[in-house]
Short mmCIF file of N, CA and C in Angstrom, two decimals:
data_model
loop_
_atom_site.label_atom_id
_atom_site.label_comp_id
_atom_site.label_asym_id
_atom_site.label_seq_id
_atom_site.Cartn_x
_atom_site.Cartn_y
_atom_site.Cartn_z
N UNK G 1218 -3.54 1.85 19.41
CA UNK G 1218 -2.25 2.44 19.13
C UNK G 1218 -1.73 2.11 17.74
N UNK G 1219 -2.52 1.29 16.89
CA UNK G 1219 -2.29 1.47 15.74
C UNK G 1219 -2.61 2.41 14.66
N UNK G 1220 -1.89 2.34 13.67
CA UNK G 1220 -1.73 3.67 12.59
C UNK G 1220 -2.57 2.70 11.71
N UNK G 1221 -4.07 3.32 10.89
CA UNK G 1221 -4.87 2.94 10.08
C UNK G 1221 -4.21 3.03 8.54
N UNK G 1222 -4.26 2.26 7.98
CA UNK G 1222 -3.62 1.97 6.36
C UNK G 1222 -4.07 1.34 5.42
N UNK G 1223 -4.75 2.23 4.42
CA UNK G 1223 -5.66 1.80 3.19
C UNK G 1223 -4.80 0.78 2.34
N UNK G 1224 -5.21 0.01 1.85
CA UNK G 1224 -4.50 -0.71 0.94
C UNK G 1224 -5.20 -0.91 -0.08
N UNK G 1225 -4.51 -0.68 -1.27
CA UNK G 1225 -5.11 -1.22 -2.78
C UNK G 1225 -4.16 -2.25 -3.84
N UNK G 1226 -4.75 -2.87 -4.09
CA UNK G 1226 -4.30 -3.75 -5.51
C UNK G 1226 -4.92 -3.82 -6.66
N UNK G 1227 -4.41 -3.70 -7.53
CA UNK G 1227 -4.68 -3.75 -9.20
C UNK G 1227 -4.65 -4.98 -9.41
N UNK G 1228 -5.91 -5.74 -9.64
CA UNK G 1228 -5.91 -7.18 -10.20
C UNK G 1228 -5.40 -7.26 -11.79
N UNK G 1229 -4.48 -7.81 -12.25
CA UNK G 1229 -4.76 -8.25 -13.66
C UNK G 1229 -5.91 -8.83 -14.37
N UNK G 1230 -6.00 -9.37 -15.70
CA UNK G 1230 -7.04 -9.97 -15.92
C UNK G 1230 -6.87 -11.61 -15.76
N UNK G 1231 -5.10 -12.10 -15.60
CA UNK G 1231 -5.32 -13.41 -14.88
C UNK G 1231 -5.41 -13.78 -13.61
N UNK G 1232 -6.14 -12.69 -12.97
CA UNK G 1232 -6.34 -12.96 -11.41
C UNK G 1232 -4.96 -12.41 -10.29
N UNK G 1233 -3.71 -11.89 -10.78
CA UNK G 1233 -2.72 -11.58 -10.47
C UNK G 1233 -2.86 -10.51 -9.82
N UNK G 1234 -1.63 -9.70 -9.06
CA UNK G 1234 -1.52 -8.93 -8.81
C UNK G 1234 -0.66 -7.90 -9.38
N UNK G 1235 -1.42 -6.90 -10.59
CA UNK G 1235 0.22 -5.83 -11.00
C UNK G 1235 0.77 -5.03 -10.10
N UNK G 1236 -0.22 -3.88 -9.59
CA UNK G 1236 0.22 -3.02 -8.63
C UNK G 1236 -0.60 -2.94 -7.19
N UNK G 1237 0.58 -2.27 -6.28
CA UNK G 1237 -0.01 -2.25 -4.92
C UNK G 1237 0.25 -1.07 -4.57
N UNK G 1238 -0.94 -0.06 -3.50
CA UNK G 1238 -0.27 0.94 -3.21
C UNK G 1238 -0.94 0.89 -1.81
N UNK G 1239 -0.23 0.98 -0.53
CA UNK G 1239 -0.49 0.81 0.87
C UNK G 1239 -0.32 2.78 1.23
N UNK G 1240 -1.03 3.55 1.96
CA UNK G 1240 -1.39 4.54 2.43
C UNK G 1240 -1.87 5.00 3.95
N UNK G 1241 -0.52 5.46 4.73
CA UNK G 1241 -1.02 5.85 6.13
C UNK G 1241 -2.66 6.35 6.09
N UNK G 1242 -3.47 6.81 6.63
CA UNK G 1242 -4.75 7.35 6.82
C UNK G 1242 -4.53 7.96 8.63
N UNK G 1243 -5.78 8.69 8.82
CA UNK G 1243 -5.67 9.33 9.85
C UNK G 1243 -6.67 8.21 10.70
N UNK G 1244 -7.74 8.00 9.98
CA UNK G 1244 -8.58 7.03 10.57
C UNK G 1244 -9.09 6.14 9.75
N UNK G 1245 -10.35 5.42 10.18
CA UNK G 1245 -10.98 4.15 9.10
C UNK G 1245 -12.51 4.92 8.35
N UNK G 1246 -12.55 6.48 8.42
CA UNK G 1246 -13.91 6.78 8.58
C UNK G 1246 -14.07 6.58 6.51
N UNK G 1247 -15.10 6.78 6.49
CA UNK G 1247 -15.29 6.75 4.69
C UNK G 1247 -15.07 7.77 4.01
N UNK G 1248 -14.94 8.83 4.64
CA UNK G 1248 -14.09 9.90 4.18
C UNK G 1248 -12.68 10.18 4.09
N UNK G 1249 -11.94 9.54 5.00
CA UNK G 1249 -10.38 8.89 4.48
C UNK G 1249 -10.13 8.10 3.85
N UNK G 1250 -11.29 7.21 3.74
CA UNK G 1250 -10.91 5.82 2.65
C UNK G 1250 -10.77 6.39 1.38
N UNK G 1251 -12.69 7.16 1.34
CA UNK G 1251 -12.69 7.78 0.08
C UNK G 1251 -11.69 8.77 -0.70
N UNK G 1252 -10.53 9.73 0.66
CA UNK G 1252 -10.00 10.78 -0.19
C UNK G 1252 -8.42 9.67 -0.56
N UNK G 1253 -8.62 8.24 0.04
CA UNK G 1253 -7.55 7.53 -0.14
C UNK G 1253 -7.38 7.10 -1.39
N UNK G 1254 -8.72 6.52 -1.54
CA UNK G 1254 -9.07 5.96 -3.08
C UNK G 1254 -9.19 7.25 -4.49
N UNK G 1255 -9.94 8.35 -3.79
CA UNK G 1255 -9.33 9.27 -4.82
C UNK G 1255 -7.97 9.37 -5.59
N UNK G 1256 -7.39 9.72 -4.65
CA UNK G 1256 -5.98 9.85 -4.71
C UNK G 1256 -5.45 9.00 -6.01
N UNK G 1257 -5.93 7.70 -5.70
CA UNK G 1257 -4.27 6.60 -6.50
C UNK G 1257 -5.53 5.90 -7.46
N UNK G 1258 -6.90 5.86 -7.60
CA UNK G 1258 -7.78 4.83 -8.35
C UNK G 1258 -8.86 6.12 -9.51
N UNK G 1259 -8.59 5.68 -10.67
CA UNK G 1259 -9.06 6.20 -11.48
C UNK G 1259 -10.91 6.32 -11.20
N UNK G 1260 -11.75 7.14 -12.02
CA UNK G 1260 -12.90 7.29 -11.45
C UNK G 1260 -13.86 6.43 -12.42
N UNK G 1261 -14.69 5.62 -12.16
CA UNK G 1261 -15.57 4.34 -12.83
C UNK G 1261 -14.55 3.03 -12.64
N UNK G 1262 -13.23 2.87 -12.21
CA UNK G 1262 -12.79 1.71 -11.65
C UNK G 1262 -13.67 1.05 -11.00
N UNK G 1263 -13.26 -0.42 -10.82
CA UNK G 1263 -14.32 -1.34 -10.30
C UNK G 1263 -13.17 -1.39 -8.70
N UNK G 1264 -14.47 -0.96 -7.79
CA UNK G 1264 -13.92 -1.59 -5.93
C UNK G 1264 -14.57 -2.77 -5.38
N UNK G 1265 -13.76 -3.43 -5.22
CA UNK G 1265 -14.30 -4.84 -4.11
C UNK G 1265 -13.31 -4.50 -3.06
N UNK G 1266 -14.25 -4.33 -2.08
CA UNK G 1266 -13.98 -4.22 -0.85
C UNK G 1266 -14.57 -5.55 -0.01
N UNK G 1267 -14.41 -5.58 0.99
CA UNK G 1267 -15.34 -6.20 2.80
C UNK G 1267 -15.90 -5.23 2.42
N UNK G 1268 -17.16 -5.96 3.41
CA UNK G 1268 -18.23 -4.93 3.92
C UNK G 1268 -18.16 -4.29 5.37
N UNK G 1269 -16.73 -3.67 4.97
CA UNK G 1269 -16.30 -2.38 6.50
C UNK G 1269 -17.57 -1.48 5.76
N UNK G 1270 -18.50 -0.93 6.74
CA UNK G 1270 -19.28 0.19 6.99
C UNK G 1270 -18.93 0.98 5.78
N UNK G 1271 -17.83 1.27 6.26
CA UNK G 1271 -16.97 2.93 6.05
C UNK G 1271 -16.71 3.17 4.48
N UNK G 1272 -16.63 2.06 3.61
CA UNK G 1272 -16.66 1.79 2.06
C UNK G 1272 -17.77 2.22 1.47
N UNK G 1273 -18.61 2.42 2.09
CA UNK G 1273 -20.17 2.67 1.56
C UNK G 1273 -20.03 3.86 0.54
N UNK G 1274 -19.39 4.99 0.83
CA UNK G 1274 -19.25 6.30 0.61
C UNK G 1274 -18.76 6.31 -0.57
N UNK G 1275 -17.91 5.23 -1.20
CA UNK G 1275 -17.04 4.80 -2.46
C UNK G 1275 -18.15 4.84 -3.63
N UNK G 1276 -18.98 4.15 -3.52
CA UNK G 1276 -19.83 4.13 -4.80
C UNK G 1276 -20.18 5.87 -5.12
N UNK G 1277 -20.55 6.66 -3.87
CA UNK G 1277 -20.82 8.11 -4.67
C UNK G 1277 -19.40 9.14 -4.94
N UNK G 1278 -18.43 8.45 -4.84
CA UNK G 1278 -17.49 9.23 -5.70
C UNK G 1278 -17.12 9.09 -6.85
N UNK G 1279 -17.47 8.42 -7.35
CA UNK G 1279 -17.37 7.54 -9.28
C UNK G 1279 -16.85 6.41 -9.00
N UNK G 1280 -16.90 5.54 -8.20
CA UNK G 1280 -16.22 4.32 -8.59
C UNK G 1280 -17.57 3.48 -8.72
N UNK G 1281 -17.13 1.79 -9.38
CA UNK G 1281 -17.82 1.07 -9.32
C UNK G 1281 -18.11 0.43 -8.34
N UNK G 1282 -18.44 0.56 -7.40
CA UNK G 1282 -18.86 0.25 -5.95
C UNK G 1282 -19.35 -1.37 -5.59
N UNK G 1283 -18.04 -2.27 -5.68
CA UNK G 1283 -18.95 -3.69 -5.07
C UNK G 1283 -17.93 -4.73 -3.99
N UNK G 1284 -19.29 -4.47 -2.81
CA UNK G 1284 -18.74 -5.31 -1.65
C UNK G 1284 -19.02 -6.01 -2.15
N UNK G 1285 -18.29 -7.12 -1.43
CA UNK G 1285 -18.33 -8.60 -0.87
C UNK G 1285 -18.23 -8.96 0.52
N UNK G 1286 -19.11 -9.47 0.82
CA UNK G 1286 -19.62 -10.07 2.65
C UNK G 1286 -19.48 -11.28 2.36
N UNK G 1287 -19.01 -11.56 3.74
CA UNK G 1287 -18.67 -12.60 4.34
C UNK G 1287 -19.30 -13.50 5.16
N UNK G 1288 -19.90 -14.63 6.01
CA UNK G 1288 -20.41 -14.97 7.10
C UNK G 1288 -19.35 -14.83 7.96
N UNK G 1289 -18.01 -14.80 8.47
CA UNK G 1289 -17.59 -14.58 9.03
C UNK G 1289 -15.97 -14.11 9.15
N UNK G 1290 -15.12 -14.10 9.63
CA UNK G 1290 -13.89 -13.76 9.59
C UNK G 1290 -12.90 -14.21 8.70
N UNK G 1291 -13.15 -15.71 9.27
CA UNK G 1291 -11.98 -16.42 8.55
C UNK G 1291 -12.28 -16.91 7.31
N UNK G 1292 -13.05 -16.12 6.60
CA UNK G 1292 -13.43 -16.07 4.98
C UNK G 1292 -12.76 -15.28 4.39
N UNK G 1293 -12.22 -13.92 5.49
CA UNK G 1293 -12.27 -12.47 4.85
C UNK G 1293 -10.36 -12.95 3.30
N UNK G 1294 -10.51 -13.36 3.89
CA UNK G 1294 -8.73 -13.84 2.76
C UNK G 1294 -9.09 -14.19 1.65
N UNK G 1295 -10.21 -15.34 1.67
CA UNK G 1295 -11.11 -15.61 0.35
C UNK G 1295 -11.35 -14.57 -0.74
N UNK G 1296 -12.01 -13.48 -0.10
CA UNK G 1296 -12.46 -12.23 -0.29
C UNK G 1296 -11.62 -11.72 -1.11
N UNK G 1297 -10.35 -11.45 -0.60
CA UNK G 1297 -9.71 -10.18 -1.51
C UNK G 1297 -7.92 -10.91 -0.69
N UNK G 1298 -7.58 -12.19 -1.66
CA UNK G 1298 -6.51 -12.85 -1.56
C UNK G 1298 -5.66 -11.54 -1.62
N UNK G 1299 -5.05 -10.97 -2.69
CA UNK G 1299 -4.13 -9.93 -2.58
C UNK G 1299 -4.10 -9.17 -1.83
N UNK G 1300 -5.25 -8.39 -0.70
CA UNK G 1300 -4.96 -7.63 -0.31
C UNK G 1300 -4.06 -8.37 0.92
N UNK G 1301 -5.08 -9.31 1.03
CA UNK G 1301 -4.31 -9.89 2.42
C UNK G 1301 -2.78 -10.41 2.20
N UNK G 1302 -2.21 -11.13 1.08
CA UNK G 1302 -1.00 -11.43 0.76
C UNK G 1302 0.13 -9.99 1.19
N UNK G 1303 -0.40 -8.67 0.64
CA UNK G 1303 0.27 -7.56 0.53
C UNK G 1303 0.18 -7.18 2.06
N UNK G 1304 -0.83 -7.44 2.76
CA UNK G 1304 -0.53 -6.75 3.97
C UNK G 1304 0.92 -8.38 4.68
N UNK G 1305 0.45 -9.23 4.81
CA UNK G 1305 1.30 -10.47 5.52
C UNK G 1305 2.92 -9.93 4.77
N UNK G 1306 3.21 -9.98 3.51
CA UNK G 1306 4.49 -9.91 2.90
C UNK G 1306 5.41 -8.78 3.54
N UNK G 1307 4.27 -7.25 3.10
CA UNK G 1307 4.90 -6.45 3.82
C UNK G 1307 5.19 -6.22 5.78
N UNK G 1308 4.19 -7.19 6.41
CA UNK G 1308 4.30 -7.38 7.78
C UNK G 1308 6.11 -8.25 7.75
N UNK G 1309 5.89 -9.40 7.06
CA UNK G 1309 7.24 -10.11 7.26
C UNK G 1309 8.13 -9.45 6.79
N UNK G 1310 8.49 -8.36 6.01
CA UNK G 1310 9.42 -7.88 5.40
C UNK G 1310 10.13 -6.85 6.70
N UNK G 1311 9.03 -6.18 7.19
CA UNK G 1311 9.29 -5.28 8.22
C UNK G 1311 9.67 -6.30 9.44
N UNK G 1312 9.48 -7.16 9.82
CA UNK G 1312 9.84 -7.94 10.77
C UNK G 1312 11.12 -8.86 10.24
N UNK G 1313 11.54 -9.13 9.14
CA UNK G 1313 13.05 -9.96 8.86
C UNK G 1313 13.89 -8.88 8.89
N UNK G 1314 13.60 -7.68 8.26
CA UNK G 1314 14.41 -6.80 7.64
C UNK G 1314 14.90 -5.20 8.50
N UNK G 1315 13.85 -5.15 9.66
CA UNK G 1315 13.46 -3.73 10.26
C UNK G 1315 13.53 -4.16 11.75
N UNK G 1316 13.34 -5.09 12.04
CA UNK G 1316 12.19 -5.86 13.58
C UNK G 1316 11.13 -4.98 14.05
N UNK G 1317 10.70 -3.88 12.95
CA UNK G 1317 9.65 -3.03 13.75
C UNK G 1317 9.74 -1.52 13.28
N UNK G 1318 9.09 -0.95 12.86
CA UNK G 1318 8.80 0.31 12.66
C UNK G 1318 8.01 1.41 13.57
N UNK G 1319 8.59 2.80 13.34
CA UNK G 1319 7.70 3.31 13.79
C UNK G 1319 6.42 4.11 13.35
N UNK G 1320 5.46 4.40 14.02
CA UNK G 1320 4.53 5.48 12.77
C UNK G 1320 5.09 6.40 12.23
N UNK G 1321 5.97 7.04 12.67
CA UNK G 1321 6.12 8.66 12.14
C UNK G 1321 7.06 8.07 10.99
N UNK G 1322 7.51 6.84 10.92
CA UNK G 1322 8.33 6.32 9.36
C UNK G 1322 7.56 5.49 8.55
N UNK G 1323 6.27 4.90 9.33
CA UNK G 1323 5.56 4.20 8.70
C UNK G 1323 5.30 4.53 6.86
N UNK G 1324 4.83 5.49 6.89
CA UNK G 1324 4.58 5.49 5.72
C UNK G 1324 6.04 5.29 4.38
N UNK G 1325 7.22 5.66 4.94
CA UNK G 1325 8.37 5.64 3.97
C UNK G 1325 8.69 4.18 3.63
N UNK G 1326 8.54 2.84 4.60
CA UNK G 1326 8.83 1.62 4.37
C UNK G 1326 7.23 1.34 3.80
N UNK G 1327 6.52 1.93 4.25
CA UNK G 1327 5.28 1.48 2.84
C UNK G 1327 5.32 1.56 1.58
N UNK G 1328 6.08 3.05 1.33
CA UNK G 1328 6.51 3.60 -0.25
C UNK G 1328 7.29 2.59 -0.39
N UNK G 1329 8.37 2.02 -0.03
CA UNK G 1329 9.75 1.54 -0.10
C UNK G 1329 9.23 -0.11 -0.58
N UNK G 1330 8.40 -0.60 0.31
CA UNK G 1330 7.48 -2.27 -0.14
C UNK G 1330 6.85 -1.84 -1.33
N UNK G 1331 5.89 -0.91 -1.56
CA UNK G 1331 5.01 -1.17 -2.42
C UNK G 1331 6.28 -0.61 -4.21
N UNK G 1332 6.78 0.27 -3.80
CA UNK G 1332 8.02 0.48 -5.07
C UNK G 1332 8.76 -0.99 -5.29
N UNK G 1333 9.27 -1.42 -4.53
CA UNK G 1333 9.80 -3.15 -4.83
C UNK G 1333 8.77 -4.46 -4.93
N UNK G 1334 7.87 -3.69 -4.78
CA UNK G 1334 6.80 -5.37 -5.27
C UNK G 1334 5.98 -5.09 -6.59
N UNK G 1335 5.94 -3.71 -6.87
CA UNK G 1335 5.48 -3.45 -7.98
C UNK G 1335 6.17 -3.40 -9.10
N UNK G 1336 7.74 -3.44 -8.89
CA UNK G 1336 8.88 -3.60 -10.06
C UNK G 1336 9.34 -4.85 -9.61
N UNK G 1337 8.81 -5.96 -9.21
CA UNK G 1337 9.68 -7.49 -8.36
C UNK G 1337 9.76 -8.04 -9.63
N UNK G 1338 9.25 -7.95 -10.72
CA UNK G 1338 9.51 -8.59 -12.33
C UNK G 1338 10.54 -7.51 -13.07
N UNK G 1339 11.11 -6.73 -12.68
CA UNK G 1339 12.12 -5.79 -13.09
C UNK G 1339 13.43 -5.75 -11.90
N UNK G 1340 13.89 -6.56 -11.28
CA UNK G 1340 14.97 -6.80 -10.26
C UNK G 1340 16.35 -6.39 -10.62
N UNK G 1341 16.51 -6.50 -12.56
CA UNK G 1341 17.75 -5.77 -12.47
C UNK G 1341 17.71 -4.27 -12.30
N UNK G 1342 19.41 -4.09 -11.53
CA UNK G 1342 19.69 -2.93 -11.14
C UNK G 1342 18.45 -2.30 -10.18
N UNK G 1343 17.65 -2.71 -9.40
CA UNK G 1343 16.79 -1.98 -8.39
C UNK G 1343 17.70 -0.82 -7.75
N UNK G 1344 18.38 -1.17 -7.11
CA UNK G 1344 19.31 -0.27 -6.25
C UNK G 1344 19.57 1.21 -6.97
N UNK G 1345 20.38 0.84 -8.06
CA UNK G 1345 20.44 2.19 -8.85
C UNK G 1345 18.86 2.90 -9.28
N UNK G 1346 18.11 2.20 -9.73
CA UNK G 1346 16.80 3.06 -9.72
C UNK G 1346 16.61 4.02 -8.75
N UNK G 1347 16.65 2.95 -7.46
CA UNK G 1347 15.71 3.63 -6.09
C UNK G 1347 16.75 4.84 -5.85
N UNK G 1348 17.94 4.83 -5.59
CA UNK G 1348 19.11 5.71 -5.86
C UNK G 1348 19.13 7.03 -6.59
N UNK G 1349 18.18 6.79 -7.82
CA UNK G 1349 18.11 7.40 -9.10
C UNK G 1349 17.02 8.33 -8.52
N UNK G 1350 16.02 7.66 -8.01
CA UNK G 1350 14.70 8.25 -7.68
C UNK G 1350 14.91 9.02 -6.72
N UNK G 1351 15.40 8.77 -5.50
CA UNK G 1351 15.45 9.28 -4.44
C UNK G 1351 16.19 10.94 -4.43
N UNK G 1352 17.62 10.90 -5.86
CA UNK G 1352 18.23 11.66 -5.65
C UNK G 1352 17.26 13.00 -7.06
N UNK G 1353 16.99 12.33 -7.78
CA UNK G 1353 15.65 13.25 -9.11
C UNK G 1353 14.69 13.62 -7.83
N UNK G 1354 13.89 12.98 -7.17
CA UNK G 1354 13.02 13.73 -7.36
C UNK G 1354 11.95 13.68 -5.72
N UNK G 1355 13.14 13.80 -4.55
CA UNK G 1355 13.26 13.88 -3.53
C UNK G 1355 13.89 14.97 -3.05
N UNK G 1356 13.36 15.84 -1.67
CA UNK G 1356 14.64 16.82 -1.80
C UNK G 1356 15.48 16.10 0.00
N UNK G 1357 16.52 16.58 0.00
CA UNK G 1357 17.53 15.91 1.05
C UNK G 1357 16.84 15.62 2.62
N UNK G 1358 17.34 14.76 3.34
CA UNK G 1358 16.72 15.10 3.97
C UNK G 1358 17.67 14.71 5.29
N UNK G 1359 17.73 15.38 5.88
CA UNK G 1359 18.67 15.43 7.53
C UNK G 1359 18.86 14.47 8.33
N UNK G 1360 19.65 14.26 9.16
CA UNK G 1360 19.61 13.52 10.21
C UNK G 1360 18.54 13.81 11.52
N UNK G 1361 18.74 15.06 11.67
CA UNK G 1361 17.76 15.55 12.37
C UNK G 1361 16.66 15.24 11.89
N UNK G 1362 15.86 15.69 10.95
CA UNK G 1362 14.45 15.46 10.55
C UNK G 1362 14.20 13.81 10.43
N UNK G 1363 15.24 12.96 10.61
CA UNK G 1363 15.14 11.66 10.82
C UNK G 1363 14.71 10.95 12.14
N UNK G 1364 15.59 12.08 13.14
CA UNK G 1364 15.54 11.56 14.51
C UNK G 1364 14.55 12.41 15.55
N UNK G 1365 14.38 13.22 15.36
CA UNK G 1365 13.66 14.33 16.18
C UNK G 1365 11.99 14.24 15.77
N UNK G 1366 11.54 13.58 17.05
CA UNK G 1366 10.19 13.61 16.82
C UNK G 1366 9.33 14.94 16.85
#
């Protein structure tokens, strides 16, 4: 009953994290990953992924294609620290701030985390930005289309 969600991070070159962009998906197959990674990752970028199966498909769309395997689970954090930081932060954020989401909004508090962690070194005035953004280049949107599944 969970909703599948690609996640990417932009490493800096001091090991940091600049940008994050988290993405509902329909499933985990390598053809959603891949039209995921299309989407938001330039083409000859370098991918480190796990070795999920389903990544395989990444190297023949132009990217630089390199897993990293694990012996077992509780390595996988080792692996790819940011991704896992970005999924835990945005888990606690939705749980201090929400107590819980649903899918059919899932993806708007994803936009909403990954827009505030990617400007978290730009904090003045956030509010008026998101404000700014929402009202440029969003079109309105109802109460109804809020509540009505």
């Amino acid at each position: 009953g969970k909703t599948p969600v690609a996640i990417m991070c932009e490493q800096n070159e001091s090991g940091g994290c600049c940008l994050a962009h988290m993405q509902t998906i329909g499933d985990t197959s390598g053809l959603s990953l891949g039209e995921a990674a299309a989407g938001y990752i330039r083409p000859g970028s370098v991918l480190a992924t796990d070795g999920f199966p389903s990544y395989l498909p990444l190297g023949k769309l132009g990217f630089d294609y390199q897993p990293l395997v694990t012996e077992g689970v509780e390595n996988a954090a080792d692996l790819l620290p940011w991704v896992h930081i970005i999924i835990s932060n945005f888990k606690r954020w939705i749980l201090d701030v929400f107590h819980g989401v649903s899918a059919k909004h899932l993806q708007s508090y994803l936009d909403e985390f990954c827009y505030r962690f990617n400007r978290r070194n730009q904090r003045t005035d956030l509010f008026r930005r998101v404000l700014n953004r929402c009202v440029r280049f969003t079109k309105p949107v109802t109460y109804t289309e809020l509540t009505v599944s």
